[in-house]
Amino acid sequence: MNKGKALRAGDTIGLVATSSPATEEVLGKAVAAIMEMGFKVKVGQTCYETYGGYLAGTPEQRAGELNAMFADDEVDGIMCMRGGYGSPQILPLLDYDLIAQNPKLFVGYSDITVLHAAFGQVSHLATLHGPMATSDIAHGLDDWTRQYLLRALTRPEPLGPIINPPGEDILCLVEGQAYGPIVGGNLALIATLMGTPYQVDTRGKILFLEDIDEEPYRVDRMLTQLALGGLFADCAGIVIGTWTNCEPKKREGFSVWDVFQNIVVPYGKPTIWNVQIGHGSYNMALPFGVEATLDATSRILAVEESVTV
């Protein structure tokens, strides 16, 4: 895998808006918070744009700016402003050769899932599923999330075991061990990529899944789509993150836990549940594209390879 360098104090983080817009007030708080972490910030013009009400600029603007941030020698790492909607639009407009030739640590989650997949599979770039500027950092990170993020950003060494905060137990759904690169992200976005050139390749890999604001029947539909596409049959193991506000709203019935038991558990792949990564109170940074060991029996996911150099 291509890898960006570990960041040091004084390095510059390029801030890009690949999806939805944010207010300038929240953007200002995000920039100040990133600077307080010890980094300089180069804010892309798309971070100030609104297009169609729910996009931060046209697809061409957002893709062009992301390409430019990778090409910019003054930018040491790239962080997404926020998720929302819009990243799938820019996939065919990105210069994947340029990105491969200028590897930088790229950070985001949620709608950014599609960029993690495309960068990993086309540019062979290791990336970081982690907190973003206006949706997380601007509002203050809890100590647990902040610690994992800074470790991943600044230390060119494996994260090792991913340990939940106190009071949040990791559960085993299927016992066993698995080894391979970590891929995945937000379930809705992984489902969006099915049947496209950027469909997530899970062959021999550890698949991570999380989501927010999806009722169990919708989670069922998306997991069924992944199952029909062979993602669970192909993967080596499964790590399940947080499922915030995913309870049934209009009818009694299956919970998200039940849906995973019905659809995913029968594949017999080593599987753990409730790793505190995603849209929950905590969002620990998780490297994608690097080797990890999953010991589901012992309920441990350990990142064995650094995401940076």
PDB file of C-alpha atoms in Angstrom:
ATOM      1  CA  MET A   1       0.000   0.000   0.000  1.00  0.00           C
ATOM      2  CA  ASN A   2       0.987   3.598  -0.582  1.00  0.00           C
ATOM      3  CA  LYS A   3       1.175   5.541   2.687  1.00  0.00           C
ATOM      4  CA  GLY A   4       1.348   9.177   3.675  1.00  0.00           C
ATOM      5  CA  LYS A   5       3.821  10.402   6.239  1.00  0.00           C
ATOM      6  CA  ALA A   6       3.045  10.679   9.931  1.00  0.00           C
ATOM      7  CA  LEU A   7       2.254  14.268  10.819  1.00  0.00           C
ATOM      8  CA  ARG A   8       4.403  16.384  13.084  1.00  0.00           C
ATOM      9  CA  ALA A   9       3.668  19.588  14.957  1.00  0.00           C
ATOM     10  CA  GLY A  10       3.581  22.435  12.464  1.00  0.00           C
ATOM     11  CA  ASP A  11       2.615  20.265   9.499  1.00  0.00           C
ATOM     12  CA  THR A  12      -0.260  21.419   7.313  1.00  0.00           C
ATOM     13  CA  ILE A  13      -3.601  19.641   7.082  1.00  0.00           C
ATOM     14  CA  GLY A  14      -5.595  20.374   3.944  1.00  0.00           C
ATOM     15  CA  LEU A  15      -9.310  20.712   4.701  1.00  0.00           C
ATOM     16  CA  VAL A  16     -11.668  19.652   1.904  1.00  0.00           C
ATOM     17  CA  ALA A  17     -15.448  19.468   1.477  1.00  0.00           C
ATOM     18  CA  THR A  18     -16.197  16.397  -0.600  1.00  0.00           C
ATOM     19  CA  SER A  19     -19.837  16.117   0.429  1.00  0.00           C
ATOM     20  CA  SER A  20     -22.237  18.508   2.194  1.00  0.00           C
ATOM     21  CA  PRO A  21     -21.626  22.112   3.308  1.00  0.00           C
ATOM     22  CA  ALA A  22     -21.172  23.538   6.797  1.00  0.00           C
ATOM     23  CA  THR A  23     -21.601  27.015   8.245  1.00  0.00           C
ATOM     24  CA  GLU A  24     -18.628  29.357   8.360  1.00  0.00           C
ATOM     25  CA  GLU A  25     -19.091  29.635  12.129  1.00  0.00           C
ATOM     26  CA  VAL A  26     -18.607  25.902  12.673  1.00  0.00           C
ATOM     27  CA  LEU A  27     -15.803  25.845  10.096  1.00  0.00           C
ATOM     28  CA  GLY A  28     -13.984  28.540  12.068  1.00  0.00           C
ATOM     29  CA  LYS A  29     -14.288  26.498  15.257  1.00  0.00           C
ATOM     30  CA  ALA A  30     -12.950  23.441  13.440  1.00  0.00           C
ATOM     31  CA  VAL A  31      -9.923  25.279  12.107  1.00  0.00           C
ATOM     32  CA  ALA A  32      -9.154  26.694  15.555  1.00  0.00           C
ATOM     33  CA  ALA A  33      -9.457  23.243  17.139  1.00  0.00           C
ATOM     34  CA  ILE A  34      -7.132  21.636  14.578  1.00  0.00           C
ATOM     35  CA  MET A  35      -4.596  24.410  15.110  1.00  0.00           C
ATOM     36  CA  GLU A  36      -4.865  23.827  18.866  1.00  0.00           C
ATOM     37  CA  MET A  37      -3.828  20.224  18.142  1.00  0.00           C
ATOM     38  CA  GLY A  38      -0.570  21.624  16.756  1.00  0.00           C
ATOM     39  CA  PHE A  39      -1.190  21.713  12.998  1.00  0.00           C
ATOM     40  CA  LYS A  40      -1.504  24.409  10.379  1.00  0.00           C
ATOM     41  CA  VAL A  41      -4.651  24.346   8.245  1.00  0.00           C
ATOM     42  CA  LYS A  42      -5.134  25.053   4.550  1.00  0.00           C
ATOM     43  CA  VAL A  43      -8.863  25.475   3.949  1.00  0.00           C
ATOM     44  CA  GLY A  44     -10.150  24.547   0.516  1.00  0.00           C
ATOM     45  CA  GLN A  45     -12.564  26.911  -1.217  1.00  0.00           C
ATOM     46  CA  THR A  46     -15.246  24.214  -1.305  1.00  0.00           C
ATOM     47  CA  CYS A  47     -15.473  24.460   2.474  1.00  0.00           C
ATOM     48  CA  TYR A  48     -17.183  27.828   1.914  1.00  0.00           C
ATOM     49  CA  GLU A  49     -19.395  26.734  -0.992  1.00  0.00           C
ATOM     50  CA  THR A  50     -23.027  25.630  -1.161  1.00  0.00           C
ATOM     51  CA  TYR A  51     -24.510  24.096  -4.282  1.00  0.00           C
ATOM     52  CA  GLY A  52     -28.112  22.937  -4.572  1.00  0.00           C
ATOM     53  CA  GLY A  53     -28.614  23.308  -0.834  1.00  0.00           C
ATOM     54  CA  TYR A  54     -27.010  20.004   0.164  1.00  0.00           C
ATOM     55  CA  LEU A  55     -23.650  19.991  -1.636  1.00  0.00           C
ATOM     56  CA  ALA A  56     -20.422  21.897  -0.984  1.00  0.00           C
ATOM     57  CA  GLY A  57     -19.828  22.938  -4.578  1.00  0.00           C
ATOM     58  CA  THR A  58     -20.279  21.149  -7.891  1.00  0.00           C
ATOM     59  CA  PRO A  59     -18.807  17.665  -8.373  1.00  0.00           C
ATOM     60  CA  GLU A  60     -16.116  19.211 -10.574  1.00  0.00           C
ATOM     61  CA  GLN A  61     -15.179  21.752  -7.894  1.00  0.00           C
ATOM     62  CA  ARG A  62     -15.013  19.166  -5.123  1.00  0.00           C
ATOM     63  CA  ALA A  63     -13.039  16.634  -7.171  1.00  0.00           C
ATOM     64  CA  GLY A  64     -10.664  19.275  -8.544  1.00  0.00           C
ATOM     65  CA  GLU A  65      -9.901  20.585  -5.097  1.00  0.00           C
ATOM     66  CA  LEU A  66      -9.248  17.112  -3.686  1.00  0.00           C
ATOM     67  CA  ASN A  67      -6.892  16.365  -6.586  1.00  0.00           C
ATOM     68  CA  ALA A  68      -5.139  19.692  -5.958  1.00  0.00           C
ATOM     69  CA  MET A  69      -4.675  18.959  -2.248  1.00  0.00           C
ATOM     70  CA  PHE A  70      -2.900  15.700  -3.066  1.00  0.00           C
ATOM     71  CA  ALA A  71      -0.686  17.519  -5.588  1.00  0.00           C
ATOM     72  CA  ASP A  72       0.109  20.437  -3.243  1.00  0.00           C
ATOM     73  CA  ASP A  73       3.586  20.061  -1.736  1.00  0.00           C
ATOM     74  CA  GLU A  74       2.617  22.380   1.119  1.00  0.00           C
ATOM     75  CA  VAL A  75      -0.101  19.967   2.309  1.00  0.00           C
ATOM     76  CA  ASP A  76       1.083  17.107   4.528  1.00  0.00           C
ATOM     77  CA  GLY A  77      -2.242  15.393   5.233  1.00  0.00           C
ATOM     78  CA  ILE A  78      -5.876  15.755   4.165  1.00  0.00           C
ATOM     79  CA  MET A  79      -8.977  15.810   6.366  1.00  0.00           C
ATOM     80  CA  CYS A  80     -12.587  15.975   5.237  1.00  0.00           C
ATOM     81  CA  MET A  81     -14.697  18.809   6.593  1.00  0.00           C
ATOM     82  CA  ARG A  82     -17.755  16.587   7.054  1.00  0.00           C
ATOM     83  CA  GLY A  83     -19.830  13.833   5.465  1.00  0.00           C
ATOM     84  CA  GLY A  84     -23.477  14.133   4.555  1.00  0.00           C
ATOM     85  CA  TYR A  85     -23.984  13.427   0.869  1.00  0.00           C
ATOM     86  CA  GLY A  86     -22.023  13.880  -2.340  1.00  0.00           C
ATOM     87  CA  SER A  87     -18.782  11.902  -2.310  1.00  0.00           C
ATOM     88  CA  PRO A  88     -19.996   9.220  -4.778  1.00  0.00           C
ATOM     89  CA  GLN A  89     -20.493  11.967  -7.378  1.00  0.00           C
ATOM     90  CA  ILE A  90     -16.795  12.765  -7.541  1.00  0.00           C
ATOM     91  CA  LEU A  91     -15.412   9.221  -7.887  1.00  0.00           C
ATOM     92  CA  PRO A  92     -15.077   9.264 -11.702  1.00  0.00           C
ATOM     93  CA  LEU A  93     -13.521  12.748 -11.604  1.00  0.00           C
ATOM     94  CA  LEU A  94     -10.545  11.949  -9.371  1.00  0.00           C
ATOM     95  CA  ASP A  95      -6.988  11.499 -10.635  1.00  0.00           C
ATOM     96  CA  TYR A  96      -6.096   8.180  -9.026  1.00  0.00           C
ATOM     97  CA  ASP A  97      -2.607   8.071 -10.573  1.00  0.00           C
ATOM     98  CA  LEU A  98      -1.813  11.502  -9.128  1.00  0.00           C
ATOM     99  CA  ILE A  99      -3.084  10.364  -5.733  1.00  0.00           C
ATOM    100  CA  ALA A 100      -0.953   7.205  -5.866  1.00  0.00           C
ATOM    101  CA  GLN A 101       2.122   9.250  -6.773  1.00  0.00           C
ATOM    102  CA  ASN A 102       1.508  11.763  -3.966  1.00  0.00           C
ATOM    103  CA  PRO A 103       0.372   9.628  -1.023  1.00  0.00           C
ATOM    104  CA  LYS A 104      -0.923  11.550   1.981  1.00  0.00           C
ATOM    105  CA  LEU A 105      -2.814  10.514   5.083  1.00  0.00           C
ATOM    106  CA  PHE A 106      -6.502  10.966   4.250  1.00  0.00           C
ATOM    107  CA  VAL A 107      -9.046  11.154   7.096  1.00  0.00           C
ATOM    108  CA  GLY A 108     -12.844  10.922   7.214  1.00  0.00           C
ATOM    109  CA  TYR A 109     -15.838   8.616   7.687  1.00  0.00           C
ATOM    110  CA  SER A 110     -19.554   8.288   6.905  1.00  0.00           C
ATOM    111  CA  ASP A 111     -20.088   9.554   3.315  1.00  0.00           C
ATOM    112  CA  ILE A 112     -16.296   9.466   2.954  1.00  0.00           C
ATOM    113  CA  THR A 113     -16.524   5.641   2.935  1.00  0.00           C
ATOM    114  CA  VAL A 114     -16.650   5.650  -0.869  1.00  0.00           C
ATOM    115  CA  LEU A 115     -13.376   7.585  -1.062  1.00  0.00           C
ATOM    116  CA  HIS A 116     -11.687   5.127   1.297  1.00  0.00           C
ATOM    117  CA  ALA A 117     -12.804   2.302  -0.997  1.00  0.00           C
ATOM    118  CA  ALA A 118     -11.727   3.998  -4.218  1.00  0.00           C
ATOM    119  CA  PHE A 119      -8.374   5.183  -2.870  1.00  0.00           C
ATOM    120  CA  GLY A 120      -7.611   1.754  -1.444  1.00  0.00           C
ATOM    121  CA  GLN A 121      -8.557  -0.225  -4.530  1.00  0.00           C
ATOM    122  CA  VAL A 122      -7.470   2.130  -7.336  1.00  0.00           C
ATOM    123  CA  SER A 123      -4.655   4.215  -5.822  1.00  0.00           C
ATOM    124  CA  HIS A 124      -3.571   1.521  -3.315  1.00  0.00           C
ATOM    125  CA  LEU A 125      -3.564   4.183  -0.603  1.00  0.00           C
ATOM    126  CA  ALA A 126      -3.883   3.340   3.076  1.00  0.00           C
ATOM    127  CA  THR A 127      -6.369   5.738   4.709  1.00  0.00           C
ATOM    128  CA  LEU A 128      -7.815   6.573   8.119  1.00  0.00           C
ATOM    129  CA  HIS A 129     -11.474   6.144   9.081  1.00  0.00           C
ATOM    130  CA  GLY A 130     -11.731   8.820  11.732  1.00  0.00           C
ATOM    131  CA  PRO A 131     -13.203  12.083  13.043  1.00  0.00           C
ATOM    132  CA  MET A 132     -13.762  15.042  10.726  1.00  0.00           C
ATOM    133  CA  ALA A 133     -13.388  18.775  11.129  1.00  0.00           C
ATOM    134  CA  THR A 134     -16.835  20.357  11.440  1.00  0.00           C
ATOM    135  CA  SER A 135     -18.903  17.325  12.409  1.00  0.00           C
ATOM    136  CA  ASP A 136     -16.606  16.210  15.240  1.00  0.00           C
ATOM    137  CA  ILE A 137     -13.473  18.210  16.022  1.00  0.00           C
ATOM    138  CA  ALA A 138     -15.256  21.588  16.053  1.00  0.00           C
ATOM    139  CA  HIS A 139     -17.508  20.393  18.871  1.00  0.00           C
ATOM    140  CA  GLY A 140     -14.713  18.899  20.976  1.00  0.00           C
ATOM    141  CA  LEU A 141     -13.549  15.299  20.963  1.00  0.00           C
ATOM    142  CA  ASP A 142     -13.798  13.117  24.031  1.00  0.00           C
ATOM    143  CA  ASP A 143     -10.411  12.122  25.436  1.00  0.00           C
ATOM    144  CA  TRP A 144     -10.671   8.541  24.157  1.00  0.00           C
ATOM    145  CA  THR A 145     -11.368   9.555  20.557  1.00  0.00           C
ATOM    146  CA  ARG A 146      -8.794  12.346  20.629  1.00  0.00           C
ATOM    147  CA  GLN A 147      -6.109   9.968  21.904  1.00  0.00           C
ATOM    148  CA  TYR A 148      -6.688   7.433  19.125  1.00  0.00           C
ATOM    149  CA  LEU A 149      -6.830  10.140  16.449  1.00  0.00           C
ATOM    150  CA  LEU A 150      -3.567  11.795  17.509  1.00  0.00           C
ATOM    151  CA  ARG A 151      -1.816   8.423  17.748  1.00  0.00           C
ATOM    152  CA  ALA A 152      -2.903   7.522  14.232  1.00  0.00           C
ATOM    153  CA  LEU A 153      -1.997  10.939  12.824  1.00  0.00           C
ATOM    154  CA  THR A 154       1.421  11.344  14.418  1.00  0.00           C
ATOM    155  CA  ARG A 155       3.001   7.966  15.185  1.00  0.00           C
ATOM    156  CA  PRO A 156       4.396   5.848  12.337  1.00  0.00           C
ATOM    157  CA  GLU A 157       3.671   2.640  14.198  1.00  0.00           C
ATOM    158  CA  PRO A 158       0.794   0.149  14.408  1.00  0.00           C
ATOM    159  CA  LEU A 159      -2.121   1.101  16.664  1.00  0.00           C
ATOM    160  CA  GLY A 160      -2.135  -2.375  18.164  1.00  0.00           C
ATOM    161  CA  PRO A 161      -5.269  -3.590  19.968  1.00  0.00           C
ATOM    162  CA  ILE A 162      -8.374  -1.417  19.630  1.00  0.00           C
ATOM    163  CA  ILE A 163      -9.618  -1.113  23.207  1.00  0.00           C
ATOM    164  CA  ASN A 164     -13.089   0.236  23.929  1.00  0.00           C
ATOM    165  CA  PRO A 165     -13.705   2.945  26.532  1.00  0.00           C
ATOM    166  CA  PRO A 166     -14.777   1.750  29.993  1.00  0.00           C
ATOM    167  CA  GLY A 167     -18.368   0.534  30.123  1.00  0.00           C
ATOM    168  CA  GLU A 168     -18.513  -0.413  26.428  1.00  0.00           C
ATOM    169  CA  ASP A 169     -18.040  -4.159  26.087  1.00  0.00           C
ATOM    170  CA  ILE A 170     -17.053  -5.790  22.806  1.00  0.00           C
ATOM    171  CA  LEU A 171     -19.131  -8.908  22.180  1.00  0.00           C
ATOM    172  CA  CYS A 172     -18.368 -12.002  20.125  1.00  0.00           C
ATOM    173  CA  LEU A 173     -20.999 -13.022  17.577  1.00  0.00           C
ATOM    174  CA  VAL A 174     -18.928 -15.759  15.893  1.00  0.00           C
ATOM    175  CA  GLU A 175     -15.772 -17.230  17.399  1.00  0.00           C
ATOM    176  CA  GLY A 176     -12.532 -17.663  15.467  1.00  0.00           C
ATOM    177  CA  GLN A 177      -9.510 -15.786  14.158  1.00  0.00           C
ATOM    178  CA  ALA A 178      -8.912 -13.834  10.960  1.00  0.00           C
ATOM    179  CA  TYR A 179      -6.024 -11.884   9.470  1.00  0.00           C
ATOM    180  CA  GLY A 180      -6.014  -9.382   6.635  1.00  0.00           C
ATOM    181  CA  PRO A 181      -6.358  -5.713   5.637  1.00  0.00           C
ATOM    182  CA  ILE A 182      -9.271  -3.717   7.063  1.00  0.00           C
ATOM    183  CA  VAL A 183     -11.859  -2.330   4.614  1.00  0.00           C
ATOM    184  CA  GLY A 184     -15.398  -1.017   4.853  1.00  0.00           C
ATOM    185  CA  GLY A 185     -17.074   1.862   6.663  1.00  0.00           C
ATOM    186  CA  ASN A 186     -20.652   3.089   6.527  1.00  0.00           C
ATOM    187  CA  LEU A 187     -23.106   0.366   5.508  1.00  0.00           C
ATOM    188  CA  ALA A 188     -25.314   2.646   3.397  1.00  0.00           C
ATOM    189  CA  LEU A 189     -22.334   3.830   1.356  1.00  0.00           C
ATOM    190  CA  ILE A 190     -20.948   0.321   0.910  1.00  0.00           C
ATOM    191  CA  ALA A 191     -24.374  -0.666  -0.426  1.00  0.00           C
ATOM    192  CA  THR A 192     -24.275   2.372  -2.736  1.00  0.00           C
ATOM    193  CA  LEU A 193     -21.053   1.063  -4.301  1.00  0.00           C
ATOM    194  CA  MET A 194     -22.476  -2.372  -5.110  1.00  0.00           C
ATOM    195  CA  GLY A 195     -22.372  -3.041  -8.848  1.00  0.00           C
ATOM    196  CA  THR A 196     -20.033  -0.102  -9.526  1.00  0.00           C
ATOM    197  CA  PRO A 197     -16.323  -0.139 -10.443  1.00  0.00           C
ATOM    198  CA  TYR A 198     -15.632   0.877  -6.841  1.00  0.00           C
ATOM    199  CA  GLN A 199     -17.509  -1.966  -5.110  1.00  0.00           C
ATOM    200  CA  VAL A 200     -15.686  -2.886  -1.916  1.00  0.00           C
ATOM    201  CA  ASP A 201     -13.454  -5.918  -2.421  1.00  0.00           C
ATOM    202  CA  THR A 202     -13.648  -8.021   0.735  1.00  0.00           C
ATOM    203  CA  ARG A 203     -11.710 -11.061  -0.485  1.00  0.00           C
ATOM    204  CA  GLY A 204      -9.419 -12.136   2.356  1.00  0.00           C
ATOM    205  CA  LYS A 205     -10.110  -8.898   4.235  1.00  0.00           C
ATOM    206  CA  ILE A 206     -11.626  -7.843   7.557  1.00  0.00           C
ATOM    207  CA  LEU A 207     -14.867  -5.976   6.861  1.00  0.00           C
ATOM    208  CA  PHE A 208     -15.847  -3.112   9.191  1.00  0.00           C
ATOM    209  CA  LEU A 209     -19.465  -1.857   9.258  1.00  0.00           C
ATOM    210  CA  GLU A 210     -21.294   0.972  11.066  1.00  0.00           C
ATOM    211  CA  ASP A 211     -24.273   3.271  10.472  1.00  0.00           C
ATOM    212  CA  ILE A 212     -26.676   5.815  11.935  1.00  0.00           C
ATOM    213  CA  ASP A 213     -30.400   6.611  11.667  1.00  0.00           C
ATOM    214  CA  GLU A 214     -31.297   3.386   9.863  1.00  0.00           C
ATOM    215  CA  GLU A 215     -34.210   1.258  11.066  1.00  0.00           C
ATOM    216  CA  PRO A 216     -33.619  -2.504  11.292  1.00  0.00           C
ATOM    217  CA  TYR A 217     -35.601  -3.244   8.124  1.00  0.00           C
ATOM    218  CA  ARG A 218     -33.327  -0.873   6.181  1.00  0.00           C
ATOM    219  CA  VAL A 219     -30.222  -2.439   7.724  1.00  0.00           C
ATOM    220  CA  ASP A 220     -31.689  -5.815   6.720  1.00  0.00           C
ATOM    221  CA  ARG A 221     -32.107  -4.644   3.133  1.00  0.00           C
ATOM    222  CA  MET A 222     -28.561  -3.336   2.865  1.00  0.00           C
ATOM    223  CA  LEU A 223     -26.972  -6.359   4.544  1.00  0.00           C
ATOM    224  CA  THR A 224     -28.971  -8.595   2.211  1.00  0.00           C
ATOM    225  CA  GLN A 225     -27.589  -6.632  -0.740  1.00  0.00           C
ATOM    226  CA  LEU A 226     -24.037  -7.165   0.517  1.00  0.00           C
ATOM    227  CA  ALA A 227     -24.771 -10.836   1.103  1.00  0.00           C
ATOM    228  CA  LEU A 228     -26.145 -11.302  -2.416  1.00  0.00           C
ATOM    229  CA  GLY A 229     -23.037  -9.569  -3.762  1.00  0.00           C
ATOM    230  CA  GLY A 230     -20.754 -12.044  -2.003  1.00  0.00           C
ATOM    231  CA  LEU A 231     -19.124  -9.631   0.441  1.00  0.00           C
ATOM    232  CA  PHE A 232     -19.731 -11.811   3.501  1.00  0.00           C
ATOM    233  CA  ALA A 233     -18.803 -15.025   1.730  1.00  0.00           C
ATOM    234  CA  ASP A 234     -15.520 -13.478   0.560  1.00  0.00           C
ATOM    235  CA  CYS A 235     -14.369 -11.696   3.718  1.00  0.00           C
ATOM    236  CA  ALA A 236     -12.065 -13.184   6.353  1.00  0.00           C
ATOM    237  CA  GLY A 237     -13.792 -11.619   9.346  1.00  0.00           C
ATOM    238  CA  ILE A 238     -16.254  -8.911  10.373  1.00  0.00           C
ATOM    239  CA  VAL A 239     -16.008  -6.018  12.836  1.00  0.00           C
ATOM    240  CA  ILE A 240     -19.267  -4.283  13.741  1.00  0.00           C
ATOM    241  CA  GLY A 241     -19.107  -0.727  15.033  1.00  0.00           C
ATOM    242  CA  THR A 242     -21.794   1.552  16.460  1.00  0.00           C
ATOM    243  CA  TRP A 243     -25.443   1.767  15.348  1.00  0.00           C
ATOM    244  CA  THR A 244     -26.681   5.088  16.666  1.00  0.00           C
ATOM    245  CA  ASN A 245     -30.426   5.733  16.561  1.00  0.00           C
ATOM    246  CA  CYS A 246     -31.120   2.504  14.673  1.00  0.00           C
ATOM    247  CA  GLU A 247     -34.059   1.256  16.731  1.00  0.00           C
ATOM    248  CA  PRO A 248     -37.453   0.399  15.206  1.00  0.00           C
ATOM    249  CA  LYS A 249     -39.592   3.552  15.069  1.00  0.00           C
ATOM    250  CA  LYS A 250     -43.028   2.529  13.829  1.00  0.00           C
ATOM    251  CA  ARG A 251     -43.298  -1.165  14.515  1.00  0.00           C
ATOM    252  CA  GLU A 252     -42.124  -3.773  16.976  1.00  0.00           C
ATOM    253  CA  GLY A 253     -39.844  -6.457  15.614  1.00  0.00           C
ATOM    254  CA  PHE A 254     -36.229  -7.261  14.906  1.00  0.00           C
ATOM    255  CA  SER A 255     -33.450  -5.130  16.356  1.00  0.00           C
ATOM    256  CA  VAL A 256     -30.230  -4.451  14.449  1.00  0.00           C
ATOM    257  CA  TRP A 257     -28.649  -7.141  16.632  1.00  0.00           C
ATOM    258  CA  ASP A 258     -31.295  -9.600  15.410  1.00  0.00           C
ATOM    259  CA  VAL A 259     -30.690  -8.624  11.789  1.00  0.00           C
ATOM    260  CA  PHE A 260     -26.971  -9.356  12.070  1.00  0.00           C
ATOM    261  CA  GLN A 261     -27.757 -12.660  13.762  1.00  0.00           C
ATOM    262  CA  ASN A 262     -30.103 -13.575  10.896  1.00  0.00           C
ATOM    263  CA  ILE A 263     -27.993 -12.450   7.933  1.00  0.00           C
ATOM    264  CA  VAL A 264     -24.310 -12.260   8.900  1.00  0.00           C
ATOM    265  CA  VAL A 265     -23.758 -14.875  11.622  1.00  0.00           C
ATOM    266  CA  PRO A 266     -24.719 -17.846   9.358  1.00  0.00           C
ATOM    267  CA  TYR A 267     -21.635 -17.182   7.214  1.00  0.00           C
ATOM    268  CA  GLY A 268     -19.520 -18.365  10.141  1.00  0.00           C
ATOM    269  CA  LYS A 269     -16.897 -15.637   9.796  1.00  0.00           C
ATOM    270  CA  PRO A 270     -15.185 -14.461  12.999  1.00  0.00           C
ATOM    271  CA  THR A 271     -17.316 -11.503  14.080  1.00  0.00           C
ATOM    272  CA  ILE A 272     -17.261  -8.975  16.939  1.00  0.00           C
ATOM    273  CA  TRP A 273     -19.862  -6.394  17.905  1.00  0.00           C
ATOM    274  CA  ASN A 274     -19.869  -2.903  19.483  1.00  0.00           C
ATOM    275  CA  VAL A 275     -16.388  -1.628  18.671  1.00  0.00           C
ATOM    276  CA  GLN A 276     -16.727   2.098  19.418  1.00  0.00           C
ATOM    277  CA  ILE A 277     -16.115   3.371  15.904  1.00  0.00           C
ATOM    278  CA  GLY A 278     -18.696   5.294  13.900  1.00  0.00           C
ATOM    279  CA  HIS A 279     -21.435   7.830  14.633  1.00  0.00           C
ATOM    280  CA  GLY A 280     -21.609   7.173  18.367  1.00  0.00           C
ATOM    281  CA  SER A 281     -20.387   9.031  21.438  1.00  0.00           C
ATOM    282  CA  TYR A 282     -16.898   7.726  20.660  1.00  0.00           C
ATOM    283  CA  ASN A 283     -15.267   7.384  17.236  1.00  0.00           C
ATOM    284  CA  MET A 284     -11.868   5.779  17.496  1.00  0.00           C
ATOM    285  CA  ALA A 285      -9.616   6.121  14.458  1.00  0.00           C
ATOM    286  CA  LEU A 286      -9.354   2.932  12.394  1.00  0.00           C
ATOM    287  CA  PRO A 287      -6.760   2.497   9.618  1.00  0.00           C
ATOM    288  CA  PHE A 288      -7.980   1.033   6.320  1.00  0.00           C
ATOM    289  CA  GLY A 289      -5.852  -0.982   3.914  1.00  0.00           C
ATOM    290  CA  VAL A 290      -3.338  -2.180   6.508  1.00  0.00           C
ATOM    291  CA  GLU A 291      -2.971  -5.604   8.083  1.00  0.00           C
ATOM    292  CA  ALA A 292      -4.873  -6.485  11.231  1.00  0.00           C
ATOM    293  CA  THR A 293      -5.617  -9.527  13.351  1.00  0.00           C
ATOM    294  CA  LEU A 294      -9.131 -10.293  14.542  1.00  0.00           C
ATOM    295  CA  ASP A 295      -9.427 -12.722  17.438  1.00  0.00           C
ATOM    296  CA  ALA A 296     -13.191 -12.835  17.789  1.00  0.00           C
ATOM    297  CA  THR A 297     -13.052 -15.478  20.505  1.00  0.00           C
ATOM    298  CA  SER A 298     -11.018 -13.112  22.694  1.00  0.00           C
ATOM    299  CA  ARG A 299     -12.945 -10.093  21.334  1.00  0.00           C
ATOM    300  CA  ILE A 300      -9.801  -8.309  20.156  1.00  0.00           C
ATOM    301  CA  LEU A 301      -9.079  -6.423  16.937  1.00  0.00           C
ATOM    302  CA  ALA A 302      -5.392  -5.513  16.679  1.00  0.00           C
ATOM    303  CA  VAL A 303      -3.970  -3.267  13.946  1.00  0.00           C
ATOM    304  CA  GLU A 304      -0.624  -4.846  13.070  1.00  0.00           C
ATOM    305  CA  GLU A 305       0.646  -2.322  10.489  1.00  0.00           C
ATOM    306  CA  SER A 306       1.064   1.460  10.557  1.00  0.00           C
ATOM    307  CA  VAL A 307      -1.131   3.575   8.288  1.00  0.00           C
ATOM    308  CA  THR A 308       1.730   6.084   7.860  1.00  0.00           C
ATOM    309  CA  VAL A 309       5.477   6.092   7.248  1.00  0.00           C
TER     310      VAL A 309
END
